[in-house]
Amino acid sequence: MADPFTSALVSDVVGRLTSKAIQEVGLFRGLENDLSALEDTFKQIQAVLYDAEMKQTTQKDVEEWLRTLKSASMEVENVLDEAKTEDMIQMLHREMGKRYKIRAFFSSHYNPLMARCRIAHKVKNVRKKLEDIDANRSRFQLTPNNIREDVAGIGSVISNRETSSLVNLSKIYGRDEEKKMIVDKICNSDIGIRRDIDDVRVYAIWGMGGIGKTTLAQYVYNHETVKTHFDLKFWVYVSNEFDVRRIIKSICGSEDPQLDAMQVCLQKMLQGKKFLIVMDDIWIENKDIEKWDELCKALSCGAKGSTVVVTTRKNDTVKMMAKVSELQHQVGVLSEEESWSLFKMLAFPGGGEGENVSSELELVGKEIVKKCKGLPLAVKTLGSLMSTKEKVDEWKLVNSKFMLEMQDNGIFTALRLSYDDLPPHMKICFAYCCLFSKGEEMSKDTLIELWMANEFIPSKGDVSLYMLGEEIFTCLVRRSFFQDVIEEGTYRGETCKMHDLMHDLAQSIMKHDCAVLEPGKELKIGDEVHQVLHLSLSSQRFHLLIQDLEKLRSLRSISALYDKRIFSQVYLRVLYLNKIESSTLPESICKLIHLRYLKISYSKIKVLPESIIYLQNLQTLIVNWCRKLRELPKGLRYMRNLQHLDTDYCPNLQHMPVGINKLTNLQRLPEFVVGRDKGARIGELGNLKLLGTRKLMLSKLENVGGLRDAESANLKDKTNLKSLTLDWSSLNRSGTFDSEVLEGLEPNLGLQELSILWYMGTVLSPSWLVKLVNLTSVNLINLRMCQQLPPLGKLVNLTSIKLINFEKCEQLPPLGKLPCLKSIKLYIMGSLKCFHDDDNATSKDEILFPNLQKLSIIDCSALVSLPNNFPKLRSLDIQFCDKLRFLPDEIQSFKDFNQITITDCEILSRRCEKEIGEDWPKISHIPNQFIYETPR
């Protein structure tokens, strides 16, 4: 399949050579003729590139010519980048002062005179290579601009037809009977049980790739009946390798090196609970049967009715796992009518409803649908493709290409047709995603930053690359290259996944450029390992390859990998390291001058080397879950291209470095650690616009001097901020200024989530709180001195309230009239005696807590009563509440009540004892009851 990288690369190089910015690079003075010649050569080659890419599939010499062109184009890109970077480093030395200039003079790498000679030599050398490549072009009789308007695809713009970026596929076409049958069976605890034979009940959903197995399983998993029937639910993506450790880790989170210990952890979690586990895309073979049996034994501790649902393409797998025929379901194809309904919804504005659809388009569309043979993925992909086409001729062209190219694998042809229609930069953005594992959740923000780091996104005037990346992401979602899009709240960002067959397509496209090395598997590159540009590892075998990886641009390590030779990979744009045991990185990291994305996670590093400031192209610096990290480089303020700085879950970080306000390009900053004597004061935050920051945590607020100091953070002007956490961190202090500091940290009115931690004031009443009418979630944690809570009942959009560790609060504010409130969690509130008096209904007609679904009360030892009216309550969890003596009478009329848990509440547990307790009639209708008393 055609390599998308060459077209994107050549376009990028031409853009650089024709830009005004290149004239400002000092090291190019005297090389104007060479650069002009390069520009002319590239433009001549670009004119025939489309024809060459079409011919390479049948002409091996053209394919080889393109690979040579790609290699030379990367050299040009590298030298242009190097010259620009050398200019930035020289500017850096001027800013930093004489001491740094002297040190740099003795380094040949940063000696300005030697840099000029080195760049000149490289430019002239690569010019000669390009001229030789261009001279060979005539051998292939390539036609300039061989791309008609009607087959040009969507080009560099997204169609402006009115369609949603996230198509609503909540209706699964043609599956109504199947959905109902599966839900009924897995919710009937008596079906498929073979006592004393099976350790666990298994239901198998099977069929060919793209038939809709996962979609059907997702529907079942999220069905309301299933949610209420099972106590616990887990979704595990398995794929080709049946790894028991990984499966158990996905369920219970255990990372114990001993499998036995992991199984014990799993059994503790599942013991006595009715659970549902979906294992998606399983490929178990005879060699794996012992592993499967081992896992089944660990799962045998669940309550009656516990079920494992598996999806698979293989009938042999079904026979091995789901041995009761009643628990096997083969997914069939859609009918033509059902396929047309799905296609129409995607291809036409408004789903083709309520408007006149062209009869000509409908006729062609139905021909395309017929060729999809009822495969939902093919229908969905081509429907998304046709949403970008408005002319009948365009539809006919796709239809004819589908007919000509379709062989045995029609679905792969459909995917490839949609892929071929993308412009080069979108092709490479999609194909690059094969570095992620099958089934892996991908963050939109991460994808865009990786695309930016690899320079896949062409610039467009003054529009930020990130915004252009968002357009690409939206288009790939709209065109069904990405699926399962989840928006985890506007402050957490979007995630997505790729269908397995889409992942296979991406891998086939990038077979020469991308490699994934997994445990126990060989790297299938052969003699071409030196050509690999992007590498993803979950194996320790990197040291065997590193000397051959000459051109590596991306290295993504999921396993514990640390080899100092990594820092000799000078062309790296992306570096992601995990579980580093060393306390720091080597100073030689400064050699990675092309690096734009650096992520270090779950590592023991304490400091980052000061030499990191030489990475003048760095856009993203993520150092998260590094619990020993104490400080960031003092010279961080000189990294002017930094757009994203993330230090999440680094509890020992003392402060942000002084001068962080100089980072004028910084867009995303999830955490700001306030300093006092050495680090950055909170006022430095005031100068940063942080337009891309949706979620911000301010920690060590005890270092803020008072009201004026707090106001200097200028949070009111951070208009895109949706989630704010205010954390005082330190425990042993008086909290004298806490209330005025809190008053000065007034956020913008669009805030949706507010968390306050370790505030030591006795009253929590900032004047701005009641103005935050868009708040949906409030979390107040460890406010141990606080006696009075703010009037939360005035925040009419609240859906969730969490209060933890209030030692002195005796009464809650009125909450019962909040129309949207769904969840209340009260933990460790030893003085709390009751809810507010206004939260008790005085008549049957009075409705309070109209939408509350979940109420959790844990370790509230003084609480004596509950409100009496929760008409929509589904779950009630009460633990360690010794003085709570009874449940309200009204509880027996709550129709949606599904689960009650009472743990270590001696009096209440006795009153709720089955059949004989005084309160038993109130809860006897509840399907799931868990009442425990810990032996004393």
Short mmCIF file of N, CA and C in Angstrom, two decimals, residues 747-751 766-775 794-796:
data_model
loop_
_atom_site.label_atom_id
_atom_site.label_comp_id
_atom_site.label_asym_id
_atom_site.label_seq_id
_atom_site.Cartn_x
_atom_site.Cartn_y
_atom_site.Cartn_z
N PRO A 747 -12.32 32.10 40.45
CA PRO A 747 -12.19 31.60 39.08
C PRO A 747 -13.21 32.23 38.15
N ASN A 748 -13.13 31.85 36.87
CA ASN A 748 -14.10 32.35 35.90
C ASN A 748 -15.46 31.70 36.12
N LEU A 749 -16.51 32.34 35.64
CA LEU A 749 -17.87 31.89 35.91
C LEU A 749 -18.25 30.61 35.17
N GLY A 750 -17.40 30.16 34.23
CA GLY A 750 -17.70 28.95 33.48
C GLY A 750 -17.22 27.68 34.16
N LEU A 751 -16.63 27.80 35.35
CA LEU A 751 -16.07 26.63 36.04
C LEU A 751 -17.15 25.56 36.28
N PRO A 766 -16.23 31.81 50.52
CA PRO A 766 -15.77 32.82 49.57
C PRO A 766 -16.97 33.45 48.86
N SER A 767 -16.93 34.76 48.68
CA SER A 767 -18.08 35.47 48.13
C SER A 767 -18.41 35.03 46.70
N TRP A 768 -17.41 34.50 46.00
CA TRP A 768 -17.61 34.16 44.59
C TRP A 768 -18.27 32.80 44.38
N LEU A 769 -18.33 31.96 45.42
CA LEU A 769 -18.78 30.59 45.21
C LEU A 769 -20.21 30.53 44.66
N VAL A 770 -21.10 31.32 45.22
CA VAL A 770 -22.51 31.25 44.79
C VAL A 770 -22.71 31.80 43.38
N LYS A 771 -21.70 32.48 42.83
CA LYS A 771 -21.80 32.99 41.46
C LYS A 771 -21.52 31.90 40.43
N LEU A 772 -20.93 30.77 40.86
CA LEU A 772 -20.50 29.73 39.93
C LEU A 772 -21.69 28.85 39.55
N VAL A 773 -22.58 29.43 38.79
CA VAL A 773 -23.85 28.74 38.49
C VAL A 773 -23.67 27.55 37.56
N ASN A 774 -22.48 27.43 36.93
CA ASN A 774 -22.24 26.29 36.03
C ASN A 774 -21.59 25.11 36.74
N LEU A 775 -21.32 25.25 38.03
CA LEU A 775 -20.69 24.15 38.76
C LEU A 775 -21.57 22.90 38.74
N LYS A 794 -27.55 26.69 46.59
CA LYS A 794 -27.81 27.74 45.60
C LYS A 794 -27.17 27.42 44.24
N LEU A 795 -26.37 26.35 44.19
CA LEU A 795 -25.69 25.98 42.95
C LEU A 795 -26.58 24.98 42.20
N VAL A 796 -27.48 25.49 41.40
CA VAL A 796 -28.60 24.70 40.89
C VAL A 796 -28.20 23.62 39.89
#
